[in-house]
Short mmCIF file of C-alpha atoms and ligand atoms in Angstrom, two decimals:
data_model
loop_
_atom_site.label_atom_id
_atom_site.label_comp_id
_atom_site.label_asym_id
_atom_site.label_seq_id
_atom_site.Cartn_x
_atom_site.Cartn_y
_atom_site.Cartn_z
CA MET A 1 157.85 57.30 87.78
CA THR A 2 154.36 56.86 89.25
CA ASN A 3 154.11 53.86 91.54
CA ARG A 4 150.38 53.19 91.86
CA VAL A 5 148.00 53.32 88.89
CA VAL A 6 144.36 52.77 89.80
CA ILE A 7 141.83 51.90 86.99
CA ALA A 8 138.20 52.84 87.66
CA GLY A 9 135.94 50.34 85.84
CA ALA A 10 137.05 46.85 84.86
CA GLY A 11 135.81 46.32 81.31
CA HIS A 12 137.55 45.92 77.94
CA ALA A 13 139.54 49.13 78.03
CA ALA A 14 140.60 48.56 81.68
CA GLY A 15 141.80 45.06 80.81
CA GLN A 16 143.85 46.48 77.89
CA VAL A 17 145.38 49.18 80.21
CA VAL A 18 146.62 46.46 82.56
CA ALA A 19 147.98 44.40 79.66
CA SER A 20 149.80 47.37 78.10
CA LEU A 21 151.18 48.59 81.39
CA ARG A 22 152.73 45.06 81.79
CA GLN A 23 153.97 45.12 78.20
CA TYR A 24 155.68 48.55 78.75
CA GLU A 25 157.25 47.09 81.91
CA TYR A 26 155.51 49.40 84.31
CA ASP A 27 157.04 48.58 87.72
CA GLY A 28 154.53 49.96 90.16
CA GLN A 29 151.29 48.69 91.62
CA ILE A 30 148.22 48.32 89.45
CA VAL A 31 144.75 48.29 91.03
CA LEU A 32 141.63 47.54 89.06
CA VAL A 33 138.22 48.39 90.61
CA GLY A 34 135.03 47.35 88.80
CA ASP A 35 131.39 46.79 89.68
CA GLU A 36 130.82 43.56 87.74
CA PRO A 37 131.86 40.17 89.28
CA TYR A 38 133.82 39.16 86.13
CA LEU A 39 137.38 39.64 84.98
CA PRO A 40 137.66 42.34 82.23
CA TYR A 41 135.85 40.86 79.21
CA GLN A 42 135.02 41.52 75.55
CA ARG A 43 131.43 42.58 74.95
CA PRO A 44 131.05 42.03 71.10
CA PRO A 45 130.32 38.28 71.37
CA LEU A 46 127.51 39.01 73.84
CA SER A 47 125.09 39.64 71.01
CA LYS A 48 126.74 37.07 68.72
CA LYS A 49 128.39 33.76 69.67
CA TYR A 50 127.84 34.06 73.50
CA LEU A 51 124.09 34.64 73.00
CA SER A 52 123.91 31.60 70.62
CA GLY A 53 125.79 29.51 73.16
CA GLU A 54 128.82 28.94 70.90
CA LEU A 55 131.21 30.58 73.30
CA LEU A 56 131.71 30.08 77.08
CA ALA A 57 132.11 33.10 79.41
CA GLU A 58 135.80 32.35 79.98
CA ARG A 59 136.49 32.84 76.28
CA LEU A 60 135.31 36.42 76.64
CA TYR A 61 138.07 37.44 79.06
CA VAL A 62 140.62 39.95 77.75
CA LYS A 63 143.25 38.09 79.67
CA PRO A 64 142.99 34.66 81.41
CA GLU A 65 142.61 34.47 85.20
CA SER A 66 146.27 33.44 85.56
CA PHE A 67 147.48 36.77 84.13
CA TYR A 68 146.17 38.59 87.19
CA ASP A 69 148.02 36.16 89.48
CA ASP A 70 150.74 38.73 89.95
CA PRO A 71 151.70 40.46 93.17
CA ALA A 72 151.78 43.77 91.42
CA ILE A 73 148.11 43.55 90.31
CA THR A 74 145.14 43.88 92.71
CA LEU A 75 141.69 43.13 91.37
CA GLN A 76 138.81 44.57 93.33
CA LEU A 77 135.71 43.26 91.45
CA ASP A 78 132.01 43.57 92.45
CA SER A 79 132.95 47.00 93.88
CA ARG A 80 131.05 50.07 92.89
CA ILE A 81 132.90 53.40 92.99
CA ASP A 82 130.86 56.21 94.39
CA ALA A 83 133.19 59.16 93.98
CA ILE A 84 136.64 60.38 93.02
CA ASP A 85 138.22 62.70 95.59
CA ARG A 86 140.83 64.58 93.67
CA ASP A 87 142.22 66.51 96.66
CA ALA A 88 142.85 63.38 98.60
CA LYS A 89 143.73 61.41 95.38
CA CYS A 90 141.46 58.48 96.15
CA LEU A 91 138.40 56.57 95.04
CA LYS A 92 135.49 56.19 97.48
CA LEU A 93 133.75 52.84 97.13
CA GLU A 94 130.16 52.00 97.87
CA HIS A 95 130.89 50.03 100.96
CA GLY A 96 133.16 52.70 102.50
CA ASP A 97 136.50 51.47 101.22
CA VAL A 98 139.01 54.03 100.04
CA VAL A 99 141.52 53.26 97.23
CA ASP A 100 144.50 55.76 96.94
CA TYR A 101 146.02 56.56 93.60
CA ASP A 102 149.06 58.33 92.21
CA LYS A 103 147.60 58.20 88.69
CA LEU A 104 143.98 57.26 87.86
CA VAL A 105 142.54 55.88 84.62
CA ILE A 106 138.76 56.23 84.30
CA ALA A 107 137.40 53.35 82.14
CA THR A 108 133.74 53.33 83.18
CA GLY A 109 132.38 52.59 79.68
CA SER A 110 128.72 53.13 78.92
CA ARG A 111 125.36 51.73 79.88
CA ALA A 112 122.21 50.81 77.96
CA ARG A 113 119.82 53.65 77.43
CA ARG A 114 116.49 52.93 79.19
CA LEU A 115 113.25 53.02 77.22
CA PRO A 116 110.96 55.51 79.03
CA VAL A 117 107.70 53.59 78.85
CA GLU A 118 105.55 51.66 81.33
CA GLY A 119 106.28 47.90 81.73
CA THR A 120 110.06 47.72 81.16
CA ASP A 121 110.35 46.25 84.72
CA LEU A 122 108.20 43.17 83.83
CA LYS A 123 109.91 39.73 83.82
CA GLY A 124 111.11 38.78 80.39
CA VAL A 125 112.22 42.30 79.43
CA HIS A 126 115.99 42.69 78.97
CA TYR A 127 118.64 45.22 78.07
CA LEU A 128 121.88 43.81 76.67
CA ARG A 129 125.19 45.19 78.03
CA SER A 130 126.71 42.43 80.25
CA ILE A 131 127.25 38.73 80.62
CA ALA A 132 124.55 38.74 83.34
CA ASP A 133 122.08 40.38 80.85
CA VAL A 134 122.73 37.69 78.21
CA ASP A 135 122.49 34.87 80.75
CA GLY A 136 119.00 36.20 81.58
CA ILE A 137 117.97 36.39 77.91
CA ARG A 138 119.35 32.89 77.06
CA ASP A 139 117.33 31.33 79.82
CA ASN A 140 114.21 32.32 77.90
CA MET A 141 115.33 31.77 74.30
CA ASP A 142 113.53 28.50 73.51
CA ALA A 143 112.58 27.65 69.96
CA GLY A 144 109.00 28.56 69.13
CA LYS A 145 108.86 31.49 71.55
CA LYS A 146 108.03 35.00 70.45
CA ILE A 147 110.77 37.60 70.88
CA VAL A 148 110.23 41.28 70.21
CA ILE A 149 113.32 43.35 69.73
CA ILE A 150 113.03 47.08 70.24
CA GLY A 151 115.58 48.98 68.19
CA ALA A 152 117.09 47.95 64.78
CA GLY A 153 120.67 49.07 65.50
CA TYR A 154 123.58 46.68 65.45
CA ILE A 155 122.81 45.04 68.63
CA GLY A 156 119.02 44.64 67.90
CA LEU A 157 119.80 43.12 64.44
CA GLU A 158 122.52 40.78 65.85
CA VAL A 159 120.04 39.50 68.45
CA ALA A 160 117.42 39.14 65.74
CA ALA A 161 119.79 36.98 63.66
CA VAL A 162 120.75 34.73 66.61
CA ALA A 163 117.10 34.34 67.74
CA GLN A 164 115.84 33.61 64.21
CA LEU A 165 118.46 30.91 63.70
CA ALA A 166 117.52 29.49 67.11
CA GLY A 167 113.91 29.00 65.87
CA LEU A 168 112.14 31.92 67.67
CA HIS A 169 109.49 34.10 66.04
CA VAL A 170 111.26 37.37 65.78
CA THR A 171 109.67 40.84 65.44
CA VAL A 172 111.87 43.97 65.30
CA ILE A 173 110.28 47.31 66.07
CA GLU A 174 112.14 50.48 65.06
CA MET A 175 111.22 54.15 65.43
CA ALA A 176 113.14 55.20 62.27
CA ASP A 177 111.95 54.37 58.76
CA ARG A 178 114.91 52.01 58.06
CA VAL A 179 117.32 49.71 60.00
CA MET A 180 120.71 50.92 61.32
CA SER A 181 119.71 54.42 60.10
CA ARG A 182 122.08 56.16 62.44
CA VAL A 183 125.19 54.61 60.87
CA VAL A 184 124.66 53.30 57.38
CA SER A 185 123.27 54.53 54.03
CA PRO A 186 119.72 53.68 52.83
CA GLU A 187 121.36 51.11 50.38
CA ILE A 188 122.85 49.20 53.25
CA SER A 189 119.71 49.42 55.37
CA ASP A 190 117.66 47.99 52.51
CA PHE A 191 120.14 45.11 51.99
CA TYR A 192 120.05 44.15 55.68
CA GLN A 193 116.30 44.48 55.98
CA ILE A 194 115.86 42.11 52.99
CA GLU A 195 118.37 39.61 54.39
CA HIS A 196 116.52 39.51 57.72
CA THR A 197 113.09 39.40 56.11
CA ASN A 198 114.23 36.45 53.87
CA GLN A 199 115.28 34.61 57.07
CA GLY A 200 111.74 35.16 58.50
CA VAL A 201 112.23 38.27 60.73
CA ARG A 202 109.22 40.67 60.76
CA PHE A 203 109.74 44.41 60.96
CA ARG A 204 107.63 47.25 62.18
CA LEU A 205 109.44 50.41 61.08
CA SER A 206 108.47 54.05 61.87
CA THR A 207 106.88 52.61 64.95
CA ARG A 208 107.12 53.85 68.52
CA ILE A 209 106.40 51.88 71.65
CA SER A 210 103.73 53.15 74.01
CA SER A 211 103.99 50.45 76.73
CA LEU A 212 104.79 46.83 77.57
CA LYS A 213 102.05 44.80 79.10
CA GLY A 214 101.65 41.73 81.23
CA LYS A 215 100.91 40.68 84.89
CA LYS A 216 104.29 39.69 86.27
CA ARG A 217 105.78 38.59 82.97
CA VAL A 218 105.64 40.52 79.74
CA LYS A 219 102.85 39.38 77.43
CA CYS A 220 102.83 41.98 74.68
CA VAL A 221 104.24 45.19 73.31
CA ILE A 222 101.81 48.00 72.53
CA THR A 223 102.80 50.30 69.71
CA SER A 224 101.85 54.00 69.38
CA GLU A 225 99.25 52.89 66.78
CA GLU A 226 97.84 50.66 69.55
CA GLU A 227 98.84 47.49 67.82
CA GLU A 228 99.38 44.70 70.29
CA ILE A 229 102.40 42.53 69.45
CA PRO A 230 102.53 39.29 71.56
CA ALA A 231 105.86 38.69 73.28
CA ASP A 232 107.32 35.96 75.49
CA LEU A 233 110.56 37.90 75.58
CA VAL A 234 111.56 41.46 74.87
CA VAL A 235 115.11 42.75 74.22
CA ILE A 236 115.58 46.49 74.18
CA GLY A 237 118.55 47.97 72.23
CA VAL A 238 117.94 51.70 71.89
CA GLY A 239 121.47 53.02 72.29
CA ILE A 240 123.91 53.70 75.12
CA LEU A 241 124.90 56.57 77.50
CA PRO A 242 128.53 57.11 78.59
CA ASN A 243 129.20 56.67 82.30
CA THR A 244 130.54 60.17 83.03
CA GLU A 245 129.10 60.73 86.46
CA LEU A 246 132.26 59.95 88.46
CA ALA A 247 134.16 62.45 86.27
CA SER A 248 131.57 65.27 86.49
CA GLY A 249 131.20 64.64 90.23
CA ALA A 250 134.93 65.31 90.50
CA ASP A 251 134.62 68.52 88.37
CA LEU A 252 136.56 67.12 85.43
CA ASP A 253 135.56 68.51 81.99
CA VAL A 254 132.64 66.48 80.58
CA ASP A 255 131.00 67.29 77.22
CA ASN A 256 129.21 64.32 75.61
CA GLY A 257 131.91 62.09 77.25
CA ILE A 258 134.84 62.77 79.51
CA VAL A 259 136.96 65.33 77.73
CA VAL A 260 140.46 63.99 77.00
CA ASP A 261 143.31 65.21 74.85
CA ASP A 262 145.13 63.12 72.22
CA HIS A 263 147.29 61.64 75.07
CA CYS A 264 144.00 60.47 76.77
CA ARG A 265 144.59 62.91 79.65
CA THR A 266 141.58 64.57 81.25
CA SER A 267 141.55 68.19 82.55
CA ASP A 268 143.46 66.82 85.60
CA PRO A 269 146.97 65.73 84.53
CA ASP A 270 146.96 62.89 87.01
CA ILE A 271 143.76 61.41 85.55
CA PHE A 272 143.46 59.68 82.21
CA ALA A 273 140.21 58.34 80.67
CA VAL A 274 139.78 55.67 77.97
CA GLY A 275 137.09 53.85 76.03
CA ASP A 276 133.29 54.44 75.55
CA CYS A 277 133.15 57.10 78.33
CA THR A 278 135.47 59.59 76.57
CA SER A 279 135.24 62.36 74.04
CA HIS A 280 138.55 62.78 72.24
CA PRO A 281 139.98 64.86 69.46
CA ASN A 282 140.40 63.28 66.01
CA ALA A 283 142.49 65.14 63.44
CA ILE A 284 141.33 63.02 60.49
CA TYR A 285 137.72 64.23 60.97
CA ASN A 286 138.79 67.52 62.61
CA ARG A 287 136.32 67.21 65.43
CA ARG A 288 135.84 65.53 68.83
CA LEU A 289 134.46 61.97 68.80
CA ARG A 290 132.77 59.78 71.30
CA LEU A 291 133.01 56.22 70.02
CA GLU A 292 131.39 52.97 71.02
CA SER A 293 133.90 50.45 69.71
CA VAL A 294 136.48 47.96 70.76
CA HIS A 295 139.11 49.49 68.51
CA ASN A 296 138.72 52.83 70.35
CA ALA A 297 138.78 51.19 73.76
CA VAL A 298 141.87 49.15 73.05
CA GLU A 299 143.87 51.95 71.24
CA GLN A 300 143.09 54.54 73.89
CA ALA A 301 144.00 52.05 76.58
CA LYS A 302 147.39 51.46 74.85
CA THR A 303 147.93 55.21 74.50
CA ALA A 304 147.16 55.95 78.20
CA ALA A 305 149.40 53.04 79.33
CA ALA A 306 152.30 54.28 77.22
CA ASN A 307 152.03 57.81 78.59
CA LEU A 308 151.82 56.50 82.10
CA CYS A 309 155.12 54.70 81.47
CA GLY A 310 156.75 57.96 80.49
CA GLN A 311 156.29 57.83 76.76
CA ASP A 312 154.88 60.60 74.67
CA THR A 313 152.20 58.78 72.60
CA THR A 314 149.14 60.22 70.82
CA TYR A 315 145.98 58.58 69.59
CA ASN A 316 144.65 59.61 66.15
CA GLN A 317 143.30 56.84 64.03
CA VAL A 318 140.48 55.99 61.56
CA PRO A 319 137.69 54.48 63.74
CA TRP A 320 136.41 51.05 62.77
CA PHE A 321 133.74 48.70 63.89
CA TRP A 322 132.12 45.46 62.85
CA SER A 323 128.82 43.57 63.05
CA ASP A 324 128.09 39.85 62.42
CA GLN A 325 124.60 38.90 61.26
CA TYR A 326 124.00 35.45 59.79
CA ASP A 327 126.96 34.74 57.49
CA LEU A 328 127.39 38.47 56.74
CA LYS A 329 130.36 40.30 58.17
CA LEU A 330 129.94 44.06 58.06
CA GLN A 331 133.12 45.94 58.65
CA ILE A 332 132.80 49.63 58.92
CA ALA A 333 135.84 51.98 58.48
CA GLY A 334 135.48 55.64 59.32
CA LEU A 335 132.42 57.70 60.04
CA SER A 336 129.90 58.39 57.27
CA GLU A 337 128.13 61.28 58.95
CA GLY A 338 127.99 64.33 56.58
CA TYR A 339 128.70 62.33 53.35
CA ASP A 340 127.69 64.01 50.12
CA ASP A 341 128.06 61.07 47.67
CA VAL A 342 127.91 57.24 47.77
CA VAL A 343 129.46 54.61 45.53
CA ILE A 344 128.41 50.92 45.59
CA ARG A 345 131.39 48.75 44.71
CA GLY A 346 130.54 45.15 43.73
CA ASN A 347 127.17 43.44 43.52
CA PRO A 348 124.87 43.25 46.55
CA ALA A 349 123.21 40.21 45.00
CA GLU A 350 126.48 38.32 45.36
CA ARG A 351 126.51 39.26 49.12
CA SER A 352 129.98 40.60 48.92
CA PHE A 353 130.21 44.39 48.19
CA SER A 354 131.08 47.77 49.69
CA CYS A 355 129.36 51.09 50.19
CA LEU A 356 131.84 53.94 49.99
CA TYR A 357 130.94 57.35 51.40
CA LEU A 358 132.57 60.49 50.06
CA ARG A 359 132.65 64.06 51.11
CA GLU A 360 134.16 66.75 48.88
CA ARG A 361 135.67 63.93 46.70
CA ARG A 362 137.49 62.31 49.63
CA LEU A 363 136.61 59.00 51.17
CA ILE A 364 135.36 59.44 54.72
CA ALA A 365 133.86 55.97 55.39
CA ALA A 366 133.24 52.47 54.01
CA ASP A 367 130.79 49.66 54.87
CA ALA A 368 132.38 46.47 53.59
CA ILE A 369 130.07 43.43 53.53
CA ASN A 370 131.97 40.13 53.19
CA ALA A 371 134.67 42.29 51.55
CA PRO A 372 137.65 42.35 53.93
CA ARG A 373 140.13 43.67 51.36
CA ASP A 374 137.95 46.75 50.66
CA PHE A 375 137.73 47.37 54.39
CA VAL A 376 141.52 47.29 54.94
CA GLN A 377 142.31 49.40 51.85
CA SER A 378 139.57 51.95 52.57
CA LYS A 379 141.03 52.61 56.05
CA LYS A 380 144.21 53.85 54.40
CA LEU A 381 142.38 55.92 51.87
CA ILE A 382 140.42 57.63 54.60
CA ALA A 383 143.53 58.31 56.62
CA ASP A 384 145.38 59.68 53.55
CA ARG A 385 142.55 62.11 52.75
CA VAL A 386 143.41 62.12 49.06
CA GLU A 387 141.00 63.04 46.29
CA ILE A 388 139.33 60.02 44.81
CA SER A 389 138.15 58.91 41.41
CA LYS A 390 134.52 57.70 41.66
CA GLU A 391 135.01 55.61 38.54
CA LYS A 392 137.96 53.77 40.06
CA LEU A 393 136.06 53.24 43.30
CA ALA A 394 133.22 51.53 41.51
CA ASP A 395 135.48 49.41 39.27
CA THR A 396 136.07 46.11 41.14
CA ALA A 397 138.99 45.40 38.75
CA THR A 398 140.86 48.38 40.28
CA PRO A 399 142.09 47.77 43.88
CA LEU A 400 140.75 50.39 46.24
CA LYS A 401 144.26 51.39 47.16
CA ASP A 402 144.74 52.65 43.59
CA ALA A 403 141.61 54.77 43.56
CA ALA A 404 143.32 58.09 44.23
CA ASP A 405 142.72 60.57 41.41
C1 FAD B 501 126.22 43.55 73.07
C2 FAD B 501 127.38 44.38 72.55
C3 FAD B 501 127.90 44.12 71.32
C4 FAD B 501 128.93 44.91 70.86
N1 FAD B 501 129.47 44.63 69.65
C5 FAD B 501 130.58 45.33 69.21
C6 FAD B 501 131.24 45.00 67.99
O1 FAD B 501 130.76 44.09 67.30
N2 FAD B 501 132.26 45.74 67.60
C7 FAD B 501 132.80 46.75 68.37
O2 FAD B 501 133.78 47.35 68.04
N3 FAD B 501 132.21 47.06 69.55
C8 FAD B 501 131.08 46.42 70.01
N4 FAD B 501 130.50 46.72 71.17
C9 FAD B 501 131.00 47.87 71.92
C10 FAD B 501 132.23 47.57 72.77
O3 FAD B 501 132.02 46.34 73.49
C11 FAD B 501 132.52 48.69 73.71
O4 FAD B 501 132.86 49.80 72.96
C12 FAD B 501 133.62 48.37 74.72
O5 FAD B 501 133.23 47.32 75.55
C13 FAD B 501 134.06 49.62 75.46
O6 FAD B 501 134.95 49.23 76.52
P1 FAD B 501 135.05 50.12 77.83
O7 FAD B 501 136.05 49.45 78.67
O8 FAD B 501 135.11 51.58 77.54
O9 FAD B 501 133.65 49.90 78.50
P2 FAD B 501 132.94 48.64 79.10
O10 FAD B 501 133.44 47.43 78.47
O11 FAD B 501 131.52 48.94 79.21
O12 FAD B 501 133.54 48.62 80.65
C14 FAD B 501 133.21 49.56 81.64
C15 FAD B 501 133.15 48.86 83.01
O13 FAD B 501 133.12 49.83 84.02
C16 FAD B 501 132.18 49.46 84.96
N5 FAD B 501 131.75 50.66 85.73
C17 FAD B 501 130.96 51.76 85.27
N6 FAD B 501 130.79 52.56 86.30
C18 FAD B 501 131.37 52.05 87.44
C19 FAD B 501 131.53 52.49 88.80
N7 FAD B 501 130.94 53.63 89.20
N8 FAD B 501 132.20 51.70 89.65
C20 FAD B 501 132.73 50.54 89.26
N9 FAD B 501 132.72 50.11 87.96
C21 FAD B 501 132.00 50.85 87.10
C22 FAD B 501 131.07 48.89 84.10
O14 FAD B 501 130.10 48.11 84.85
C23 FAD B 501 131.90 48.03 83.19
O15 FAD B 501 132.23 46.81 83.69
C24 FAD B 501 129.46 45.98 71.67
C25 FAD B 501 128.84 46.21 72.93
C26 FAD B 501 127.84 45.45 73.37
C27 FAD B 501 127.20 45.74 74.73
#
C-alpha cells in the first residue's frame, strides 16, 4: 500500500479526497498543498449566502479545523506549486520547498476567465472565484450603489439576485441574446429574465463590452455600441478555465482538462486528477466531459480515494448542478447539449415546473425549478436511457418515474 499521498490544490475536491481517504482507513501520510490561505471550502455559497452575509467563512469549510488536527495529515496552505517532477516524484513549490509523493492527486480546479478589455484592473472591478474575491465585493455592496454584472450565466445571475435584494441598482450585460444561454433552453432563459426584470434588474443582451473607464476606481462600463453605463462596482462572470498547467508542464495528457480514465487516473499511473481540472469519460453520454460542479468534484474525489486504498472503483454518473436565485431553486440533471425536443411539465406561472430535454426519444437532461421530485426522478430516467412518452412527461398527474414508453 502507498504510504504518502500528496494532493495538489486544496479546494473542494481536495477536501473530499482527504475525508474519503480517512473514511476508507488509509493508513499512510496525507499532505495537502494549496495556494489559498483557507482550509478546503465549498464555493457555491460564495455567490449566494456568503455574498449576502448570511453565512460565515467557517461554515464554508468542507471539514472543520479540528478534522485536520491529525498527525497523519499535513496542511501546507498559502503555498503555490510551480511544477511536478515525475522522475523525482515530487512537487516543487514557489518558495523552493520540495514535497515528495508516492501517489499524487491533482485537484487544482479552475480559475475565472479574464475579460480581455481595458480597465479591468481598476478598483471596484471583481471576478468571483474565492472567499477573498467575495470579501472584496461585499466591502462595496452598499444599498443605492450601481453594480454592473458582466455575464448572465449562473454566477452573474446569482450575484444579480443578491445585489438586487440588498438594494443596489443592478444592470446585467450579456453578449448572447438570452440569459444562461450556454446551459438552458430559451423557455428557461425567458422565465429567469422575467423574474429578474420583475425584481428590478436591467438587462443589456446581445451586448459586448469595449472597456471599463475610471481614474483609479471604475466609473462606467462602455459597451460596443458606445453606451456608457455608470458603475460603482463591476462583477465579471464570463466563465472559467481549468488549471491544467501543472499537468501539461509534467507532460501528462491534457485535452480540455487533465485526461483521466474512469478510475480518475491520469496518463501516469501514480497520478490521479479530480474535480474541475479534469476531462473524464462518461458512458451515459458516450463522450468525455469537463464539468464545473460540486457533484463531479466530490464523486471523483471519492473514486480516486477508493482506488488509492486498493479498491477498484469507477465513476460514471448523471451530472447534476443547482443554482439559487431569489426563492427559485433550479436543479439541473444531465446535460442538455444536442437536444432535439423539449417538454415543459407544470406551469411556469406557478413558479414550480420542469423543462425536460429529449434526444431521439430519450431523456438527456432536466431543469427543475422548485420541483425537487422531478429532479430526482429525471436523474434515474436519464441514467436508464429508456424511450420516453412525451405525453406522460407533460402530464403532471403521472410521476416522471413512470414516463417510460
Ligand atoms: C461563485 C461560485 C458558485 C458556484 N456555484 C455552484 C453551484 O451552485 N453548484 C455547483 O455544483 N457548483 C458550483 N460552483 C462550482 C464548484 O464550486 C466547483 O465545481 C468546485 O469548487 C470544484 O472543486 P475543485 O476542488 O475541482 O476546484 P476548486 O474548488 O477551485 O479548488 C482548486 C484549488 O486549487 C488551488 N490551486 C490551483 N493551482 C494551484 C497551484 N499551482 N498551487 C497550489 N494550489 C493551486 C486553487 O487556488 C483552489 O484553491 C460554483 C463555483 C463558484 C466559483
